[in-house]
Amino acid sequence: MPRWTTRQIPDQTGRCAVVTGANSGIGYVTARELARSGARVLLACRNEARGSAALDRLRTEVPAAEAEFRPLDLADLSSVRAFATGLDTFDRSRLDLLVNNAGVMALPYRTTADGFEMQLGTNHLGHFALTGLLLPRLLATPGARIVTVSSFLHVLASVDPDTLNSSRPYHRWAAYGRSKSANLLFVHELANRLAAAGSQVVAAAAHPGYASTNLQTTGARMAGRRSVERLMELGNRIVGQRPEGGALPTLCAATAPQVKPDAFIGPRGGLRGAPAPSPRAPWTTNDALSARLWAASERLTGVRYDFSAPAGP
């Protein structure tokens, strides 16, 4: 892949995009650059004040932007369903791009509104449900894509679908790795099922490398671990790249013509650099494991995917 920058983003005029977690960090940059390229963008964020502030900032930075904000809490399936239902007022039928970007990292143990471990529930199950509920729009839109943001730290842990939401001893970084492996397994299985259905929708994944955002410090702050928080802040300054760099793999996966189904795009250097195909743990392309995770995710969320071709107008 040639060195890729935002200059290579094709014209997005007429396309509709939803970006989760677009109030800050790489999510905000992703939404801003899509809007700058002509897309109509919906910022889907948990916190209404921060989401509204991000929208104001985007309109300041890109005065011609077509952008809206809608509340979405991926840790609450009722919020996910309400968001999907309310999308009719954004666009009645089409959706060209869904960017599953929002996430949490290494939090102290807590559960979602539906009783799921928070990292698994937010990073994987919330996006699994959202994608399934929005799938009819994506199937009805020529050239649609689904991009899910994982992490190079997915290598920390695989997934056992039989104990997906068990009360096993909790280790925050292992739980984070599990949720990010689940992201990649979800993309793998989704790509398989789209292909089996004869759909041209592209499901791909990306990771930002080490991007300097508030994601690294939130978990330590919530746990009251000030020394760890300071260490993370230092890492952000020394190792991390700016969100503009961290967003490039997501933007590449979302817009570059050469991206194939089940691609995994990350920084060429691992932690930073231009977008390039990224290595991934072997378990994230295991067909049997991805199918089992899919079945467990459907059971836990109550969302069943319908890959049948949408009816014509």
Coordinates of C-alpha atoms in Angstrom, one line a residue:
M1 CA 0.0 0.0 0.0
P2 CA 1.5 3.4 -1.0
R3 CA 2.0 5.9 1.8
W4 CA -1.5 6.9 2.5
T5 CA -2.7 10.3 3.9
T6 CA -6.0 12.1 4.1
R7 CA -5.3 13.6 0.7
Q8 CA -6.1 10.1 -0.7
I9 CA -9.7 10.1 0.7
P10 CA -12.0 9.9 -2.3
D11 CA -14.8 12.5 -2.6
Q12 CA -17.4 11.5 -0.1
T13 CA -20.2 13.8 -1.3
G14 CA -23.6 12.2 -1.1
R15 CA -22.4 9.5 1.3
C16 CA -23.9 9.1 4.8
A17 CA -21.6 8.0 7.7
V18 CA -22.2 7.1 11.4
V19 CA -19.1 7.3 13.7
T20 CA -19.5 6.1 17.3
G21 CA -17.4 7.8 20.0
A22 CA -16.9 10.8 17.8
N23 CA -16.7 13.4 20.6
S24 CA -12.9 13.1 21.0
G25 CA -9.7 11.4 19.9
I26 CA -9.6 9.4 16.7
G27 CA -13.4 9.2 16.5
Y28 CA -13.6 13.0 16.3
V29 CA -10.8 13.2 13.7
T30 CA -12.5 10.4 11.7
A31 CA -15.8 12.3 11.7
R32 CA -14.1 15.6 10.8
E33 CA -12.1 14.3 7.9
L34 CA -15.1 12.4 6.5
A35 CA -17.1 15.6 6.7
R36 CA -14.3 17.6 5.2
S37 CA -14.4 15.2 2.2
G38 CA -18.1 15.8 1.7
A39 CA -19.8 13.1 3.7
R40 CA -22.9 13.7 5.8
V41 CA -21.8 12.6 9.2
L42 CA -23.6 11.6 12.3
L43 CA -21.6 11.8 15.6
A44 CA -22.9 9.1 17.9
C45 CA -21.7 9.8 21.4
R46 CA -22.7 8.7 24.9
N47 CA -22.3 12.1 26.6
E48 CA -24.7 14.7 25.3
A49 CA -22.7 17.7 26.4
R50 CA -19.5 16.4 24.9
G51 CA -21.2 15.3 21.8
S52 CA -22.8 18.7 21.2
A53 CA -19.4 20.4 21.9
A54 CA -17.7 18.2 19.4
L55 CA -20.4 19.0 16.8
D56 CA -19.8 22.8 17.4
R57 CA -16.0 22.3 17.1
L58 CA -16.4 20.3 13.9
R59 CA -18.6 23.0 12.3
T60 CA -16.0 25.6 13.3
E61 CA -13.2 23.6 11.7
V62 CA -15.2 22.6 8.7
P63 CA -17.8 25.3 8.1
A64 CA -19.4 23.5 5.1
A65 CA -19.8 20.3 7.1
E66 CA -23.1 18.4 7.1
A67 CA -23.0 16.9 10.5
E68 CA -25.4 16.0 13.3
F69 CA -25.1 14.6 16.9
R70 CA -27.2 11.8 18.3
P71 CA -26.9 10.2 21.8
L72 CA -25.8 6.6 21.8
D73 CA -24.7 4.6 24.9
L74 CA -23.2 1.3 23.7
A75 CA -23.3 0.0 27.3
D76 CA -27.1 0.1 27.2
L77 CA -28.9 -2.0 24.6
S78 CA -32.1 0.0 24.9
S79 CA -30.0 3.1 23.9
V80 CA -28.6 1.2 20.9
R81 CA -32.1 0.2 19.8
A82 CA -33.4 3.8 20.2
F83 CA -30.5 5.1 18.2
A84 CA -31.1 2.7 15.3
T85 CA -34.8 3.4 15.3
G86 CA -34.2 7.2 15.3
L87 CA -31.9 7.0 12.3
D88 CA -34.9 7.5 10.1
T89 CA -34.7 11.2 10.8
F90 CA -31.1 11.3 9.6
D91 CA -31.7 9.4 6.4
R92 CA -34.7 7.2 5.7
S93 CA -33.0 4.3 4.0
R94 CA -29.3 4.6 3.1
L95 CA -26.1 4.2 5.2
D96 CA -22.8 4.2 3.3
L97 CA -20.4 3.9 6.3
L98 CA -20.6 2.7 9.8
V99 CA -17.5 3.2 11.9
N100 CA -17.6 1.2 15.1
N101 CA -15.0 3.4 16.9
A102 CA -16.1 4.0 20.5
G103 CA -14.4 2.0 23.3
V104 CA -13.2 1.8 26.8
M105 CA -9.8 0.5 28.0
A106 CA -8.6 -1.3 31.2
L107 CA -11.4 -0.1 33.4
P108 CA -12.0 -1.3 37.0
Y109 CA -14.6 -4.1 37.0
R110 CA -18.1 -2.9 36.4
T111 CA -21.1 -4.0 34.3
T112 CA -23.3 -2.4 31.6
A113 CA -27.0 -1.7 32.0
D114 CA -27.6 -5.2 30.7
G115 CA -25.2 -6.9 33.1
F116 CA -22.3 -7.5 30.7
E117 CA -18.7 -6.9 31.7
M118 CA -18.2 -3.3 30.7
Q119 CA -15.3 -3.7 28.2
L120 CA -16.8 -6.6 26.4
G121 CA -20.3 -5.0 26.5
T122 CA -19.2 -1.6 25.2
N123 CA -16.4 -2.6 22.8
H124 CA -18.0 -5.7 21.3
L125 CA -21.6 -6.4 22.2
G126 CA -22.8 -2.9 21.8
H127 CA -21.3 -2.6 18.4
F128 CA -22.5 -6.1 17.4
A129 CA -26.0 -5.1 18.2
L130 CA -25.7 -1.7 16.5
T131 CA -24.3 -3.2 13.3
G132 CA -27.1 -5.9 13.2
L133 CA -29.8 -3.3 13.7
L134 CA -28.4 -1.1 10.9
L135 CA -27.6 -3.9 8.5
P136 CA -30.7 -3.5 6.3
R137 CA -29.6 0.1 5.5
L138 CA -26.0 -1.0 4.8
L139 CA -27.2 -3.9 2.5
A140 CA -29.4 -1.4 0.6
T141 CA -26.6 1.0 -0.1
P142 CA -24.2 0.3 -2.9
G143 CA -20.5 0.5 -1.8
A144 CA -21.3 0.4 1.9
R145 CA -18.6 -0.4 4.4
I146 CA -18.4 -1.3 8.1
V147 CA -15.2 -0.5 9.9
T148 CA -14.6 -1.7 13.4
V149 CA -11.7 -0.3 15.5
S150 CA -9.7 -3.0 17.3
S151 CA -6.2 -2.7 18.9
F152 CA -2.8 -4.2 18.6
L153 CA -3.4 -5.2 22.2
H154 CA -5.9 -7.8 21.1
V155 CA -2.9 -10.2 21.4
L156 CA -3.3 -10.1 25.2
A157 CA -6.2 -12.5 25.2
S158 CA -8.3 -14.7 23.0
V159 CA -12.1 -15.3 23.5
D160 CA -13.9 -18.2 25.0
P161 CA -17.5 -17.9 23.7
D162 CA -18.7 -20.5 26.3
T163 CA -17.7 -18.2 29.1
L164 CA -18.1 -14.9 27.3
N165 CA -19.8 -13.1 30.3
S166 CA -18.7 -15.3 33.1
S167 CA -17.7 -14.0 36.6
R168 CA -14.1 -15.3 36.1
P169 CA -11.4 -13.5 38.1
Y170 CA -11.1 -10.0 36.5
H171 CA -7.9 -8.7 35.0
R172 CA -8.5 -5.3 33.3
W173 CA -5.9 -5.7 30.6
A174 CA -6.8 -9.3 29.7
A175 CA -10.5 -8.2 29.5
Y176 CA -9.5 -5.4 27.2
G177 CA -7.5 -7.8 25.0
R178 CA -10.5 -10.2 24.9
S179 CA -12.9 -7.4 23.8
K180 CA -10.5 -6.4 21.0
S181 CA -10.0 -10.0 19.9
A182 CA -13.8 -10.1 19.8
N183 CA -13.8 -7.1 17.5
L184 CA -11.6 -8.9 15.0
L185 CA -13.5 -12.2 15.2
F186 CA -16.7 -10.2 14.6
V187 CA -15.3 -8.6 11.5
H188 CA -14.0 -12.0 10.3
E189 CA -17.4 -13.7 10.7
L190 CA -19.3 -10.7 9.3
A191 CA -17.1 -10.7 6.2
N192 CA -17.7 -14.5 5.8
R193 CA -21.5 -14.1 6.1
L194 CA -21.7 -11.1 3.8
A195 CA -19.7 -13.1 1.2
A196 CA -22.0 -16.1 1.6
A197 CA -25.0 -13.8 1.1
G198 CA -23.5 -12.4 -2.1
S199 CA -23.3 -8.9 -0.6
Q200 CA -20.8 -6.3 -1.7
V201 CA -20.7 -4.6 1.7
V202 CA -17.1 -4.6 2.9
A203 CA -16.4 -5.3 6.6
A204 CA -12.9 -4.4 7.7
A205 CA -11.0 -3.5 10.9
A206 CA -8.4 -1.0 11.9
H207 CA -6.2 0.0 14.8
P208 CA -4.6 3.3 15.7
G209 CA -1.3 2.0 17.1
Y210 CA -0.5 4.2 20.1
A211 CA -2.6 7.3 19.7
S212 CA -2.4 9.9 22.5
T213 CA -6.0 10.2 23.7
N214 CA -7.9 10.1 27.0
L215 CA -8.5 6.4 26.5
Q216 CA -5.2 5.4 28.2
T217 CA -5.7 7.5 31.3
T218 CA -9.4 7.0 32.0
G219 CA -9.2 3.5 33.6
A220 CA -6.4 4.5 36.0
R221 CA -8.2 7.6 37.0
M222 CA -11.4 5.7 37.7
A223 CA -9.5 3.3 39.9
G224 CA -7.8 6.1 41.8
R225 CA -4.4 4.9 40.6
R226 CA -2.7 8.3 40.2
S227 CA 0.8 6.8 39.7
V228 CA -0.5 4.7 36.8
E229 CA -2.3 7.7 35.4
R230 CA 0.9 9.7 35.4
L231 CA 2.7 6.8 33.7
M232 CA 0.1 6.7 31.0
E233 CA 0.3 10.5 30.5
L234 CA 4.1 10.2 30.1
G235 CA 3.6 7.4 27.5
N236 CA 1.2 9.6 25.6
R237 CA 3.8 12.4 25.4
I238 CA 6.8 10.2 24.6
V239 CA 5.4 7.3 22.5
G240 CA 1.9 8.3 21.4
Q241 CA 1.1 10.0 18.1
R242 CA -1.5 12.7 17.7
P243 CA -5.1 11.6 17.1
E244 CA -4.7 12.8 13.5
G245 CA -2.2 10.1 13.0
G246 CA -4.1 7.5 14.9
A247 CA -7.2 8.1 12.8
L248 CA -5.4 7.4 9.5
P249 CA -5.9 3.6 9.6
T250 CA -9.6 4.0 10.3
L251 CA -10.0 6.5 7.5
C252 CA -8.0 4.3 5.1
A253 CA -10.1 1.3 6.0
A254 CA -13.3 3.4 5.5
T255 CA -12.4 5.0 2.2
A256 CA -9.5 3.5 0.3
P257 CA -10.6 1.6 -2.8
Q258 CA -8.1 -1.2 -2.4
V259 CA -9.4 -2.3 1.1
K260 CA -10.6 -5.9 1.0
P261 CA -13.1 -7.7 3.3
D262 CA -11.6 -8.7 6.7
A263 CA -8.6 -6.4 6.2
F264 CA -6.9 -5.2 9.3
I265 CA -5.2 -1.8 8.8
G266 CA -2.8 -0.3 11.3
P267 CA 0.3 1.9 11.4
R268 CA 3.1 0.6 9.3
G269 CA 5.5 0.8 12.3
G270 CA 3.0 -0.9 14.6
L271 CA 2.7 2.0 17.1
R272 CA 2.8 4.8 14.6
G273 CA 3.3 5.5 10.9
A274 CA 1.3 5.5 7.7
P275 CA -1.6 2.9 7.3
A276 CA -0.6 -0.5 6.1
P277 CA -1.9 -4.1 6.5
S278 CA -1.4 -5.1 10.1
P279 CA -0.5 -8.5 11.6
R280 CA -3.1 -10.1 13.8
A281 CA -3.2 -13.1 16.2
P282 CA -4.0 -16.4 14.4
W283 CA -7.1 -17.0 16.6
T284 CA -8.8 -13.9 15.1
T285 CA -9.2 -15.6 11.7
N286 CA -10.4 -19.0 13.1
D287 CA -13.7 -19.8 11.4
A288 CA -15.0 -22.1 14.1
L289 CA -14.2 -19.6 16.9
S290 CA -15.8 -16.6 15.1
A291 CA -19.0 -18.6 14.4
R292 CA -19.2 -19.6 18.1
L293 CA -18.7 -16.0 19.2
W294 CA -21.3 -14.8 16.7
A295 CA -23.9 -17.3 18.2
A296 CA -23.1 -16.2 21.7
S297 CA -23.3 -12.5 20.8
E298 CA -26.7 -13.0 19.2
R299 CA -27.9 -14.8 22.3
L300 CA -26.7 -12.2 24.7
T301 CA -27.9 -9.1 22.7
G302 CA -31.1 -10.6 21.3
V303 CA -30.1 -9.1 17.9
R304 CA -30.4 -11.5 14.9
Y305 CA -28.8 -10.5 11.6
D306 CA -30.8 -10.7 8.4
F307 CA -28.6 -10.9 5.3
S308 CA -31.5 -11.2 2.9
A309 CA -31.4 -8.7 0.1
P310 CA -33.5 -5.7 0.8
A311 CA -36.6 -5.1 -1.2
G312 CA -36.3 -2.6 -4.0
P313 CA -38.2 0.7 -4.1

